[in-house]
Short mmCIF file of C-alpha atoms in Angstrom, two decimals:
data_model
loop_
_atom_site.label_atom_id
_atom_site.label_comp_id
_atom_site.label_asym_id
_atom_site.label_seq_id
_atom_site.Cartn_x
_atom_site.Cartn_y
_atom_site.Cartn_z
CA MET A 1092 -31.07 -49.81 -22.32
CA ALA A 1093 -29.34 -47.29 -24.53
CA ASN A 1094 -32.70 -46.08 -25.84
CA GLU A 1095 -33.96 -45.61 -22.27
CA VAL A 1096 -30.99 -43.38 -21.46
CA MET A 1097 -31.44 -41.38 -24.64
CA ASP A 1098 -35.14 -40.89 -23.89
CA THR A 1099 -34.70 -39.45 -20.42
CA ASP A 1100 -34.31 -35.93 -21.85
CA ALA A 1101 -37.34 -36.19 -24.14
CA ASP A 1102 -40.87 -35.06 -23.36
CA ALA A 1103 -44.07 -36.96 -24.17
CA SER A 1104 -44.08 -35.68 -27.76
CA GLY A 1105 -40.60 -37.02 -28.33
CA SER A 1106 -38.86 -33.59 -28.60
CA ALA A 1107 -35.56 -33.07 -26.77
CA MET A 1108 -35.60 -31.02 -23.60
CA PRO A 1109 -33.11 -28.09 -23.48
CA GLN A 1110 -30.01 -28.82 -21.44
CA LYS A 1111 -29.41 -26.58 -18.40
CA ARG A 1112 -26.00 -25.00 -18.03
CA PRO A 1113 -24.33 -25.54 -14.69
CA GLY A 1114 -24.66 -22.33 -12.70
CA ARG A 1115 -21.93 -20.60 -10.76
CA ARG A 1116 -21.95 -20.74 -7.02
CA PRO A 1117 -23.63 -17.68 -5.47
CA GLY A 1118 -21.29 -14.79 -4.72
CA ARG A 1119 -18.60 -15.97 -7.10
CA PRO A 1120 -17.87 -13.26 -9.72
CA SER A 1121 -16.28 -14.41 -12.96
CA GLY A 1122 -13.78 -13.07 -15.45
CA ALA A 1123 -12.94 -9.38 -15.62
CA HIS A 1124 -15.83 -8.51 -13.33
CA GLY A 1125 -14.36 -10.73 -10.63
CA GLU A 1126 -10.95 -9.07 -10.84
CA GLN A 1127 -12.55 -5.64 -10.76
CA ALA A 1128 -14.53 -6.58 -7.64
CA ARG A 1129 -11.39 -7.88 -5.93
CA THR A 1130 -9.48 -4.67 -6.73
CA GLN A 1131 -12.37 -2.60 -5.41
CA LEU A 1132 -12.39 -4.55 -2.15
CA LEU A 1133 -8.65 -3.97 -1.74
CA ASP A 1134 -9.16 -0.24 -2.27
CA ILE A 1135 -11.94 -0.13 0.32
CA ALA A 1136 -9.85 -2.13 2.79
CA LEU A 1137 -7.00 0.36 2.42
CA GLU A 1138 -9.34 3.29 3.06
CA LEU A 1139 -10.78 1.65 6.19
CA PHE A 1140 -7.35 0.65 7.49
CA ALA A 1141 -6.16 4.23 7.07
CA ARG A 1142 -9.30 5.66 8.69
CA GLN A 1143 -9.67 3.39 11.71
CA GLY A 1144 -6.69 1.04 11.82
CA ILE A 1145 -6.19 -2.56 10.75
CA GLY A 1146 -6.97 -4.00 14.17
CA GLU A 1147 -10.36 -2.29 14.22
CA THR A 1148 -11.38 -3.38 10.74
CA THR A 1149 -12.99 -6.77 10.19
CA LEU A 1150 -13.83 -8.46 6.90
CA GLY A 1151 -17.48 -7.84 7.80
CA ALA A 1152 -16.80 -4.10 8.05
CA ILE A 1153 -15.20 -4.17 4.61
CA ALA A 1154 -18.27 -5.95 3.23
CA ARG A 1155 -20.60 -3.33 4.73
CA GLU A 1156 -18.52 -0.46 3.37
CA ALA A 1157 -18.51 -2.08 -0.08
CA GLY A 1158 -22.22 -2.89 0.03
CA VAL A 1159 -21.66 -6.60 -0.61
CA THR A 1160 -22.26 -9.78 1.36
CA PRO A 1161 -19.62 -11.09 3.79
CA ALA A 1162 -19.56 -14.26 1.67
CA MET A 1163 -18.23 -12.29 -1.29
CA VAL A 1164 -15.39 -10.80 0.76
CA HIS A 1165 -14.54 -14.25 2.15
CA TYR A 1166 -14.45 -15.65 -1.37
CA TYR A 1167 -11.44 -13.43 -2.14
CA PHE A 1168 -9.87 -13.24 1.33
CA LYS A 1169 -10.30 -16.12 3.75
CA THR A 1170 -8.84 -14.13 6.65
CA ARG A 1171 -7.77 -10.59 7.39
CA ASP A 1172 -4.15 -11.75 7.48
CA GLN A 1173 -4.49 -13.06 3.95
CA LEU A 1174 -6.00 -9.74 2.88
CA LEU A 1175 -3.13 -7.86 4.53
CA ASP A 1176 -0.56 -10.03 2.76
CA MET A 1177 -2.22 -9.31 -0.58
CA LEU A 1178 -2.15 -5.58 0.13
CA ILE A 1179 1.53 -5.79 1.03
CA ASP A 1180 2.38 -7.73 -2.14
CA GLU A 1181 0.24 -5.70 -4.54
CA ARG A 1182 0.33 -2.20 -3.08
CA PHE A 1183 3.20 -1.73 -0.63
CA VAL A 1184 6.00 -3.73 -2.25
CA PRO A 1185 5.68 -1.82 -5.58
CA LEU A 1186 5.66 1.51 -3.71
CA ARG A 1187 8.72 0.52 -1.71
CA ALA A 1188 10.50 -0.48 -4.92
CA GLU A 1189 9.68 2.89 -6.45
CA LEU A 1190 11.05 4.73 -3.43
CA ALA A 1191 14.20 2.59 -3.43
CA ARG A 1192 14.77 3.18 -7.14
CA VAL A 1193 16.50 6.51 -6.47
CA PHE A 1194 19.27 4.61 -4.66
CA ASN A 1195 20.02 2.24 -7.53
CA ASP A 1196 22.90 4.32 -8.88
CA PRO A 1197 25.94 3.51 -6.70
CA HIS A 1198 27.69 6.65 -7.95
CA SER A 1199 24.91 9.12 -7.17
CA GLU A 1200 25.61 12.01 -4.84
CA PRO A 1201 23.82 11.84 -1.46
CA VAL A 1202 22.26 15.30 -1.49
CA GLU A 1203 20.67 14.80 -4.91
CA THR A 1204 19.68 11.22 -4.06
CA LEU A 1205 17.91 12.25 -0.87
CA ARG A 1206 16.27 15.16 -2.69
CA ALA A 1207 14.89 12.71 -5.26
CA PHE A 1208 13.77 10.40 -2.45
CA VAL A 1209 11.79 13.19 -0.77
CA GLU A 1210 10.18 14.28 -4.02
CA THR A 1211 9.19 10.69 -4.83
CA LEU A 1212 7.83 10.18 -1.32
CA VAL A 1213 5.71 13.33 -1.42
CA ALA A 1214 4.41 12.42 -4.89
CA THR A 1215 3.48 8.97 -3.57
CA VAL A 1216 1.57 10.43 -0.64
CA GLU A 1217 -0.24 12.83 -2.96
CA LYS A 1218 -1.17 10.05 -5.41
CA TYR A 1219 -2.39 7.61 -2.74
CA PRO A 1220 -4.51 9.46 -0.13
CA TRP A 1221 -4.51 6.44 2.21
CA PHE A 1222 -0.73 6.25 2.44
CA ALA A 1223 -0.03 9.03 4.96
CA ALA A 1224 -2.75 8.14 7.47
CA LEU A 1225 -1.93 4.45 7.24
CA TRP A 1226 1.77 5.14 7.79
CA VAL A 1227 1.01 7.15 10.95
CA ARG A 1228 -1.42 4.54 12.30
CA GLU A 1229 0.38 1.36 11.36
CA MET A 1230 4.08 2.07 10.84
CA ILE A 1231 5.10 4.50 13.58
CA SER A 1232 2.46 3.78 16.21
CA GLU A 1233 3.17 1.19 18.88
CA GLY A 1234 1.70 -2.20 17.98
CA GLY A 1235 0.99 -1.35 14.34
CA LEU A 1236 -0.09 -4.55 12.58
CA LEU A 1237 1.31 -3.46 9.22
CA ARG A 1238 4.74 -2.81 10.70
CA GLN A 1239 4.68 -6.19 12.46
CA ARG A 1240 3.65 -8.01 9.29
CA MET A 1241 6.26 -6.26 7.16
CA ALA A 1242 8.95 -7.12 9.71
CA GLU A 1243 7.85 -10.76 9.83
CA ARG A 1244 7.96 -11.11 6.07
CA PHE A 1245 10.93 -8.96 5.08
CA GLY A 1246 12.97 -8.43 8.24
CA ASP A 1247 15.30 -5.43 8.56
CA ALA A 1248 17.56 -6.11 5.56
CA HIS A 1249 16.08 -3.24 3.51
CA ARG A 1250 16.46 -0.77 6.36
CA GLU A 1251 19.97 -1.96 7.19
CA ARG A 1252 21.15 -1.41 3.61
CA ALA A 1253 19.79 2.13 3.68
CA VAL A 1254 21.55 2.84 6.98
CA GLU A 1255 24.81 1.45 5.59
CA ARG A 1256 24.50 3.73 2.57
CA ILE A 1257 24.11 6.78 4.82
CA ALA A 1258 27.05 5.73 6.98
CA GLY A 1259 29.18 5.18 3.86
CA TRP A 1260 28.45 8.69 2.62
CA GLN A 1261 29.46 10.04 6.01
CA LYS A 1262 32.80 8.20 5.89
CA GLU A 1263 33.41 9.69 2.46
CA GLY A 1264 32.83 13.16 3.90
CA LYS A 1265 29.73 13.71 1.76
CA LEU A 1266 27.21 13.92 4.61
CA ASN A 1267 27.16 15.67 7.94
CA ALA A 1268 29.06 13.40 10.35
CA ALA A 1269 26.77 14.47 13.21
CA LEU A 1270 23.80 12.71 11.62
CA GLU A 1271 22.61 9.45 13.14
CA PRO A 1272 22.30 7.12 10.13
CA SER A 1273 19.50 5.05 11.67
CA LEU A 1274 17.32 8.15 12.05
CA VAL A 1275 17.77 9.77 8.64
CA PHE A 1276 14.93 7.97 6.86
CA ALA A 1277 12.63 8.21 9.87
CA SER A 1278 13.27 11.96 9.81
CA LEU A 1279 12.57 12.20 6.08
CA PHE A 1280 9.30 10.29 6.43
CA GLY A 1281 8.30 12.46 9.37
CA LEU A 1282 8.99 15.69 7.49
CA ALA A 1283 7.31 14.59 4.28
CA VAL A 1284 4.43 12.38 5.40
CA PHE A 1285 3.14 13.76 8.70
CA PRO A 1286 1.91 17.12 7.31
CA LEU A 1287 -0.07 15.30 4.62
CA ALA A 1288 -1.52 12.88 7.17
CA THR A 1289 -2.92 15.75 9.22
CA SER A 1290 -5.31 17.95 7.26
CA ARG A 1291 -4.93 20.95 9.58
CA TRP A 1292 -1.29 21.29 8.51
CA ARG A 1293 -2.34 21.67 4.88
CA GLY A 1294 -4.52 24.73 5.36
CA GLU A 1295 -7.35 25.85 3.12
CA GLY A 1296 -7.83 28.18 0.20
CA GLU A 1297 -4.83 30.40 -0.53
CA HIS A 1298 -3.04 28.95 2.49
CA ALA A 1299 -3.31 25.35 1.27
CA ILE A 1300 -0.03 23.44 1.09
CA GLY A 1301 0.44 21.30 -2.00
CA ALA A 1302 2.80 18.44 -2.70
CA GLU A 1303 5.24 20.61 -4.64
CA GLN A 1304 5.44 23.17 -1.83
CA LEU A 1305 5.97 20.49 0.78
CA ALA A 1306 8.74 18.81 -1.21
CA ARG A 1307 10.48 22.17 -1.68
CA HIS A 1308 10.17 22.90 2.05
CA VAL A 1309 11.61 19.55 3.13
CA VAL A 1310 14.47 19.79 0.63
CA ALA A 1311 15.29 23.30 1.85
CA LEU A 1312 15.55 21.98 5.41
CA LEU A 1313 17.75 19.12 4.24
CA MET A 1314 20.24 21.27 2.38
CA ASN A 1315 21.63 22.82 5.58
CA GLY A 1316 21.12 19.74 7.70
CA ILE A 1317 22.73 16.96 5.69
CA GLN A 1318 25.63 18.65 3.94
CA PRO A 1319 29.04 18.35 5.60
CA TYR A 1320 30.46 21.40 7.32
#
């Protein structure tokens, strides 16, 4: 019996047949190539979300834009919600942490802190071209899926802490008391992000507005608006 089993992989001349390696399932990248493909799909999803909105972008549309099969996209992301959660965890949470970093020093002065916040925000928008358009489409527009998902996952704790910080500076006489704390960050985002989300505001040639110019402009507006009288 043992000899019969041993002989099943031998040909008529008695030589051993080469063993076949188990193949990977179709559409399943491996190793570094697989991680690279996943990162590329996330990048393409961000571009499409910024261009046409999350609600209008299917996994099939991402596959077409990437030039891959829908099966490959589904291998990495079973649903669009799962894809969105991955984008939040891997792209938005790190950016939010970077923006919040300027508030880590409890002894920092408000004017300099908000100046640093604006400069970091403008640099972020300049570094990630999808950020501004996606913010306009999904964070300030009614029914934005990104805003809904962020609220579901993180609530308002982050925003409330920022509002409390503004209100505390006002009580200390370090910020204009006429400011509405809940609107300060919305105003900063509007001043810094909206011009970069709309190409016509940036101009062309010698009239083009760069990130450094925009940051200087917003800070100049802030200096008379946020300081106490």
